[in-house]
mmCIF file of C-alpha atoms in Angstrom:
data_model
loop_
_atom_site.group_PDB
_atom_site.id
_atom_site.type_symbol
_atom_site.label_atom_id
_atom_site.label_comp_id
_atom_site.label_asym_id
_atom_site.label_seq_id
_atom_site.Cartn_x
_atom_site.Cartn_y
_atom_site.Cartn_z
ATOM 1 C CA MET A 1089 -18.805 5.168 15.165
ATOM 2 C CA PRO A 1090 -14.976 3.791 14.365
ATOM 3 C CA THR A 1091 -12.804 5.878 12.135
ATOM 4 C CA VAL A 1092 -10.373 4.735 9.320
ATOM 5 C CA MET A 1093 -7.895 6.889 7.906
ATOM 6 C CA ILE A 1094 -6.756 5.679 4.371
ATOM 7 C CA THR A 1095 -3.879 7.279 2.368
ATOM 8 C CA GLY A 1096 -3.828 6.986 -1.461
ATOM 9 C CA CYS A 1097 -7.276 7.165 -2.171
ATOM 10 C CA SER A 1098 -7.505 8.509 -5.781
ATOM 11 C CA THR A 1099 -7.416 5.264 -7.376
ATOM 12 C CA GLY A 1100 -7.450 1.592 -7.252
ATOM 13 C CA PHE A 1101 -6.978 0.012 -3.734
ATOM 14 C CA GLY A 1102 -7.264 3.111 -1.568
ATOM 15 C CA LEU A 1103 -10.314 4.044 -3.316
ATOM 16 C CA GLU A 1104 -12.346 0.749 -3.181
ATOM 17 C CA THR A 1105 -11.413 0.587 0.450
ATOM 18 C CA ALA A 1106 -12.620 3.807 1.221
ATOM 19 C CA ARG A 1107 -15.630 2.979 -0.553
ATOM 20 C CA LEU A 1108 -16.257 -0.496 1.266
ATOM 21 C CA PHE A 1109 -15.494 1.330 4.846
ATOM 22 C CA LEU A 1110 -18.260 3.493 4.151
ATOM 23 C CA ARG A 1111 -20.870 0.739 3.077
ATOM 24 C CA LYS A 1112 -19.900 -0.557 6.335
ATOM 25 C CA GLY A 1113 -20.912 2.557 8.430
ATOM 26 C CA TRP A 1114 -17.700 3.609 9.358
ATOM 27 C CA GLN A 1115 -16.168 7.384 9.473
ATOM 28 C CA VAL A 1116 -13.714 7.516 6.756
ATOM 29 C CA VAL A 1117 -11.167 9.785 6.405
ATOM 30 C CA ALA A 1118 -9.803 9.372 2.702
ATOM 31 C CA THR A 1119 -6.914 11.240 1.668
ATOM 32 C CA MET A 1120 -5.001 11.768 -1.671
ATOM 33 C CA ARG A 1121 -2.724 14.429 -3.151
ATOM 34 C CA THR A 1122 -5.333 16.437 -5.087
ATOM 35 C CA PRO A 1123 -8.563 15.573 -3.334
ATOM 36 C CA ASP A 1124 -11.631 14.907 -5.901
ATOM 37 C CA ALA A 1125 -14.809 14.357 -4.186
ATOM 38 C CA SER A 1126 -16.468 13.172 -7.071
ATOM 39 C CA MET A 1127 -14.623 9.834 -6.794
ATOM 40 C CA LEU A 1128 -16.591 9.250 -3.559
ATOM 41 C CA PRO A 1129 -20.121 8.764 -2.542
ATOM 42 C CA VAL A 1130 -21.552 11.661 -0.904
ATOM 43 C CA SER A 1131 -21.611 11.171 3.232
ATOM 44 C CA ASP A 1132 -21.600 12.758 6.294
ATOM 45 C CA ARG A 1133 -18.961 10.107 7.317
ATOM 46 C CA LEU A 1134 -16.505 11.187 4.815
ATOM 47 C CA SER A 1135 -13.813 13.491 4.924
ATOM 48 C CA LEU A 1136 -11.573 14.442 2.112
ATOM 49 C CA LEU A 1137 -8.049 15.770 2.921
ATOM 50 C CA ARG A 1138 -5.099 16.333 0.923
ATOM 51 C CA LEU A 1139 -2.000 14.476 2.002
ATOM 52 C CA ASP A 1140 1.514 14.118 0.551
ATOM 53 C CA VAL A 1141 3.200 11.492 2.475
ATOM 54 C CA THR A 1142 6.409 12.729 1.793
ATOM 55 C CA ASP A 1143 5.778 16.028 3.289
ATOM 56 C CA PRO A 1144 5.963 16.312 6.796
ATOM 57 C CA ALA A 1145 3.850 19.444 7.290
ATOM 58 C CA SER A 1146 1.471 17.690 4.857
ATOM 59 C CA ILE A 1147 1.323 14.916 7.440
ATOM 60 C CA ALA A 1148 0.902 17.091 10.419
ATOM 61 C CA GLN A 1149 -1.825 18.821 9.018
ATOM 62 C CA ALA A 1150 -4.031 15.849 7.766
ATOM 63 C CA VAL A 1151 -3.374 13.820 11.004
ATOM 64 C CA ASN A 1152 -4.674 16.904 13.116
ATOM 65 C CA ALA A 1153 -7.837 17.467 10.589
ATOM 66 C CA ALA A 1154 -8.334 13.763 11.006
ATOM 67 C CA GLY A 1155 -8.913 13.574 14.527
ATOM 68 C CA PRO A 1156 -8.887 10.104 16.789
ATOM 69 C CA VAL A 1157 -7.955 7.382 14.195
ATOM 70 C CA ASP A 1158 -8.930 4.001 15.125
ATOM 71 C CA VAL A 1159 -7.338 2.191 12.007
ATOM 72 C CA LEU A 1160 -4.850 3.660 9.765
ATOM 73 C CA VAL A 1161 -4.288 2.256 6.049
ATOM 74 C CA ASN A 1162 -1.009 3.200 4.427
ATOM 75 C CA ASN A 1163 -1.653 2.538 0.945
ATOM 76 C CA ALA A 1164 -0.215 5.441 -0.811
ATOM 77 C CA GLY A 1165 2.601 4.186 -2.972
ATOM 78 C CA LEU A 1166 4.515 4.380 -6.144
ATOM 79 C CA GLY A 1167 6.151 1.650 -8.706
ATOM 80 C CA ALA A 1168 9.018 1.677 -10.829
ATOM 81 C CA ALA A 1169 10.369 -0.831 -13.304
ATOM 82 C CA SER A 1170 14.047 -0.660 -13.952
ATOM 83 C CA PRO A 1171 17.279 -3.079 -13.445
ATOM 84 C CA ILE A 1172 18.825 -2.055 -10.308
ATOM 85 C CA GLU A 1173 22.183 -1.153 -12.200
ATOM 86 C CA LEU A 1174 20.516 1.392 -14.264
ATOM 87 C CA THR A 1175 17.976 2.794 -11.809
ATOM 88 C CA ALA A 1176 18.115 6.333 -11.467
ATOM 89 C CA PRO A 1177 19.214 7.716 -8.085
ATOM 90 C CA GLU A 1178 16.091 10.124 -8.218
ATOM 91 C CA THR A 1179 14.058 7.120 -8.751
ATOM 92 C CA VAL A 1180 15.515 5.257 -5.610
ATOM 93 C CA GLN A 1181 15.008 8.520 -3.640
ATOM 94 C CA THR A 1182 11.607 8.954 -4.807
ATOM 95 C CA LEU A 1183 10.642 5.107 -4.288
ATOM 96 C CA PHE A 1184 12.111 4.549 -0.671
ATOM 97 C CA GLN A 1185 10.852 8.285 0.349
ATOM 98 C CA THR A 1186 6.942 7.513 -0.648
ATOM 99 C CA ASN A 1187 6.684 3.793 0.087
ATOM 100 C CA THR A 1188 9.290 3.291 3.017
ATOM 101 C CA VAL A 1189 9.648 6.761 4.628
ATOM 102 C CA GLY A 1190 5.789 8.159 3.742
ATOM 103 C CA THR A 1191 4.843 4.816 5.709
ATOM 104 C CA LEU A 1192 7.014 5.509 8.255
ATOM 105 C CA ALA A 1193 6.136 8.820 8.969
ATOM 106 C CA MET A 1194 2.382 8.113 9.018
ATOM 107 C CA ILE A 1195 2.833 5.356 11.638
ATOM 108 C CA GLN A 1196 4.941 7.665 13.560
ATOM 109 C CA ALA A 1197 2.255 10.690 13.494
ATOM 110 C CA VAL A 1198 -0.901 8.384 14.376
ATOM 111 C CA VAL A 1199 0.655 5.619 16.697
ATOM 112 C CA PRO A 1200 0.909 8.029 19.751
ATOM 113 C CA GLN A 1201 -2.553 8.787 19.803
ATOM 114 C CA MET A 1202 -3.426 5.064 19.534
ATOM 115 C CA ARG A 1203 -0.900 4.058 22.487
ATOM 116 C CA GLN A 1204 -2.568 6.685 24.505
ATOM 117 C CA ARG A 1205 -6.194 5.311 23.880
ATOM 118 C CA ARG A 1206 -4.646 1.515 24.057
ATOM 119 C CA ALA A 1207 -6.426 0.643 21.077
ATOM 120 C CA GLY A 1208 -5.824 0.975 17.358
ATOM 121 C CA VAL A 1209 -4.808 -0.847 13.992
ATOM 122 C CA ILE A 1210 -1.935 -0.223 11.970
ATOM 123 C CA ILE A 1211 -2.348 -1.796 8.151
ATOM 124 C CA ASN A 1212 0.556 -1.636 5.616
ATOM 125 C CA VAL A 1213 -0.269 -2.408 2.197
ATOM 126 C CA THR A 1214 2.822 -3.884 0.327
ATOM 127 C CA SER A 1215 3.087 -6.314 -2.367
ATOM 128 C CA THR A 1216 3.752 -10.159 -3.085
ATOM 129 C CA VAL A 1217 6.365 -9.464 -5.135
ATOM 130 C CA THR A 1218 8.197 -9.011 -1.721
ATOM 131 C CA LEU A 1219 7.844 -12.708 -1.576
ATOM 132 C CA LYS A 1220 9.267 -13.795 -5.147
ATOM 133 C CA THR A 1221 12.532 -13.095 -6.911
ATOM 134 C CA MET A 1222 11.643 -10.564 -9.601
ATOM 135 C CA PRO A 1223 13.875 -8.598 -12.101
ATOM 136 C CA ILE A 1224 13.462 -5.192 -13.287
ATOM 137 C CA VAL A 1225 11.398 -4.083 -10.089
ATOM 138 C CA GLY A 1226 14.493 -4.845 -7.502
ATOM 139 C CA VAL A 1227 14.382 -1.321 -6.067
ATOM 140 C CA TYR A 1228 10.627 -1.267 -5.673
ATOM 141 C CA ARG A 1229 10.498 -4.693 -4.266
ATOM 142 C CA ALA A 1230 13.295 -3.248 -1.645
ATOM 143 C CA SER A 1231 10.981 -0.288 -0.823
ATOM 144 C CA LYS A 1232 8.171 -2.765 -0.001
ATOM 145 C CA ALA A 1233 10.073 -5.312 1.619
ATOM 146 C CA ALA A 1234 11.370 -2.787 4.176
ATOM 147 C CA VAL A 1235 7.955 -1.999 5.062
ATOM 148 C CA ASN A 1236 7.374 -5.551 5.703
ATOM 149 C CA ALA A 1237 10.123 -5.708 7.978
ATOM 150 C CA MET A 1238 8.994 -2.754 9.756
ATOM 151 C CA THR A 1239 5.776 -4.125 10.432
ATOM 152 C CA GLU A 1240 6.962 -6.848 11.641
ATOM 153 C CA SER A 1241 8.730 -5.269 14.454
ATOM 154 C CA LEU A 1242 5.926 -2.493 14.848
ATOM 155 C CA ALA A 1243 3.465 -5.412 15.567
ATOM 156 C CA VAL A 1244 5.653 -6.795 18.220
ATOM 157 C CA GLU A 1245 6.313 -3.450 19.666
ATOM 158 C CA ILE A 1246 2.528 -2.483 19.999
ATOM 159 C CA ALA A 1247 0.819 -5.570 21.024
ATOM 160 C CA PRO A 1248 1.205 -4.755 24.940
ATOM 161 C CA PHE A 1249 -0.766 -1.505 24.211
ATOM 162 C CA GLY A 1250 -3.750 -3.403 22.816
ATOM 163 C CA MET A 1251 -2.706 -2.265 19.340
ATOM 164 C CA ARG A 1252 -2.213 -4.556 16.201
ATOM 165 C CA ALA A 1253 -0.500 -4.047 12.980
ATOM 166 C CA HIS A 1254 -0.738 -5.979 9.917
ATOM 167 C CA ILE A 1255 0.499 -6.488 6.180
ATOM 168 C CA VAL A 1256 -1.975 -6.615 3.311
ATOM 169 C CA LEU A 1257 -0.111 -8.086 0.300
ATOM 170 C CA PRO A 1258 -1.841 -7.548 -3.321
ATOM 171 C CA GLY A 1259 -0.958 -9.421 -6.417
ATOM 172 C CA ARG A 1260 -0.901 -8.320 -9.797
ATOM 173 C CA SER A 1261 -3.424 -5.891 -10.877
ATOM 174 C CA PRO A 1262 -4.862 -4.199 -14.098
ATOM 175 C CA GLU A 1263 -7.005 -2.046 -11.816
ATOM 176 C CA THR A 1264 -4.243 0.232 -10.518
ATOM 177 C CA ASN A 1265 -2.013 2.549 -12.016
ATOM 178 C CA PHE A 1266 1.037 0.908 -11.014
ATOM 179 C CA SER A 1267 1.924 0.306 -14.782
ATOM 180 C CA ALA A 1268 1.734 3.976 -15.662
ATOM 181 C CA ASN A 1269 3.391 5.149 -12.891
ATOM 182 C CA ALA A 1270 6.198 2.433 -13.436
ATOM 183 C CA ARG A 1271 6.666 3.543 -16.935
ATOM 184 C CA SER A 1272 7.079 7.415 -16.007
ATOM 185 C CA HIS A 1273 10.414 5.718 -14.115
ATOM 186 C CA LEU A 1274 11.497 3.237 -16.913
ATOM 187 C CA HIS A 1275 15.371 2.883 -17.745
ATOM 188 C CA GLY A 1276 17.081 0.658 -19.496
ATOM 189 C CA THR A 1277 14.748 -0.644 -22.283
ATOM 190 C CA ASP A 1278 17.039 0.020 -24.877
ATOM 191 C CA ASN A 1279 19.938 -1.679 -23.264
ATOM 192 C CA PRO A 1280 20.487 -4.703 -25.415
ATOM 193 C CA ASP A 1281 21.965 -6.873 -22.417
ATOM 194 C CA TYR A 1282 18.801 -6.118 -20.443
ATOM 195 C CA GLU A 1283 16.438 -6.199 -23.279
ATOM 196 C CA PRO A 1284 15.418 -9.979 -22.648
ATOM 197 C CA LEU A 1285 14.504 -9.627 -19.395
ATOM 198 C CA PHE A 1286 12.408 -6.610 -20.048
ATOM 199 C CA GLN A 1287 10.525 -8.582 -22.535
ATOM 200 C CA GLN A 1288 9.961 -11.256 -20.212
ATOM 201 C CA PHE A 1289 8.775 -8.681 -17.672
ATOM 202 C CA ILE A 1290 6.680 -6.957 -20.208
ATOM 203 C CA ALA A 1291 5.030 -10.179 -21.206
ATOM 204 C CA SER A 1292 4.091 -11.290 -17.426
ATOM 205 C CA VAL A 1293 2.677 -7.885 -16.764
ATOM 206 C CA GLN A 1294 0.273 -7.976 -19.926
ATOM 207 C CA ASP A 1295 -0.681 -11.559 -19.505
ATOM 208 C CA GLU A 1296 -4.017 -11.852 -18.888
ATOM 209 C CA SER A 1297 -4.718 -15.888 -18.765
ATOM 210 C CA GLY A 1298 -3.741 -16.431 -15.082
ATOM 211 C CA PRO A 1299 -5.452 -15.030 -11.656
ATOM 212 C CA VAL A 1300 -5.182 -11.137 -10.598
ATOM 213 C CA THR A 1301 -5.822 -9.279 -7.831
ATOM 214 C CA HIS A 1302 -9.074 -6.899 -8.145
ATOM 215 C CA ALA A 1303 -9.215 -3.826 -6.136
ATOM 216 C CA VAL A 1304 -12.232 -5.164 -4.126
ATOM 217 C CA ASP A 1305 -9.828 -8.204 -3.112
ATOM 218 C CA VAL A 1306 -7.585 -5.589 -1.257
ATOM 219 C CA ALA A 1307 -10.490 -3.902 0.131
ATOM 220 C CA GLU A 1308 -11.878 -6.650 1.825
ATOM 221 C CA ALA A 1309 -8.268 -7.711 3.075
ATOM 222 C CA VAL A 1310 -8.025 -4.458 4.774
ATOM 223 C CA TRP A 1311 -11.434 -5.082 6.348
ATOM 224 C CA ARG A 1312 -10.350 -8.220 7.945
ATOM 225 C CA ALA A 1313 -7.378 -7.073 9.273
ATOM 226 C CA ALA A 1314 -9.139 -4.080 10.563
ATOM 227 C CA THR A 1315 -11.998 -5.875 12.150
ATOM 228 C CA ASP A 1316 -10.790 -9.146 13.102
ATOM 229 C CA PRO A 1317 -8.556 -9.549 16.227
ATOM 230 C CA SER A 1318 -7.455 -13.071 15.075
ATOM 231 C CA ALA A 1319 -6.484 -12.159 11.527
ATOM 232 C CA PRO A 1320 -2.629 -13.175 10.513
ATOM 233 C CA LEU A 1321 0.326 -10.688 10.458
ATOM 234 C CA ARG A 1322 0.349 -11.247 6.336
ATOM 235 C CA ILE A 1323 -2.787 -11.229 4.839
ATOM 236 C CA PRO A 1324 -2.786 -12.087 0.527
ATOM 237 C CA ALA A 1325 -5.251 -10.062 -1.301
ATOM 238 C CA GLY A 1326 -6.122 -11.798 -4.620
ATOM 239 C CA ALA A 1327 -6.037 -15.198 -6.226
ATOM 240 C CA ASP A 1328 -2.497 -14.721 -7.287
ATOM 241 C CA ALA A 1329 -1.453 -13.150 -4.391
ATOM 242 C CA GLU A 1330 -2.778 -16.365 -2.127
ATOM 243 C CA GLN A 1331 -0.965 -18.404 -4.719
ATOM 244 C CA TRP A 1332 2.312 -16.807 -4.400
ATOM 245 C CA MET A 1333 2.063 -16.853 -0.778
ATOM 246 C CA ALA A 1334 1.760 -20.146 -0.601
ATOM 247 C CA GLU A 1335 4.407 -20.967 -2.911
ATOM 248 C CA ALA A 1336 6.750 -18.923 -0.364
ATOM 249 C CA GLY A 1337 5.517 -21.092 2.433
ATOM 250 C CA ARG A 1338 4.247 -17.895 4.171
#
């Protein structure tokens, strides 16, 4: 029975991905900062572990408790909305520490065991905002774009060991806590020069007329990456994500 380890399972994409893999009969190691067993179905194939991807000791403890991992899904992440000029240094640090360095730390913690077995899949969940120029989320985009670049190189490095790496790129999803998380790091709304950009950004986020990404879309994209050896390096998740990727020519 294969084992998948998923970070950021408390809500949204990670939670739905854990549910899907459980339904498919996998052993699931679901991780979150504050484990809550009520969020997932009772199963003897489920292990719920505390994990903070910004804490090396927490990573080491969780990976050791997880045991052999066949698929690692790096889904834990943080959003922020602020013009680049006005983004607080602590927000920049938090974004990169969580989205970029945290993902790298998980990869470095799990890849050695996969390389030893000559098998394994690394799946990094980023965002289609990395494919399209957008204001207000520039630092967030940069933290996720760095993961894209890292994954591209990783895929080449681990291929000789019988391993794969993939990028799952969701679009805008009303089912996640991205907006709530982003608001806590919001800066510049009272700046008259940036107010028009903010208004455009808020309107685009709140617009429900166009296609969006649902959590199940991301879960299914992750499943494809985990189980289909012919899956592409980049996999869009959601109708809007597919549209953006097509427009970007990727």
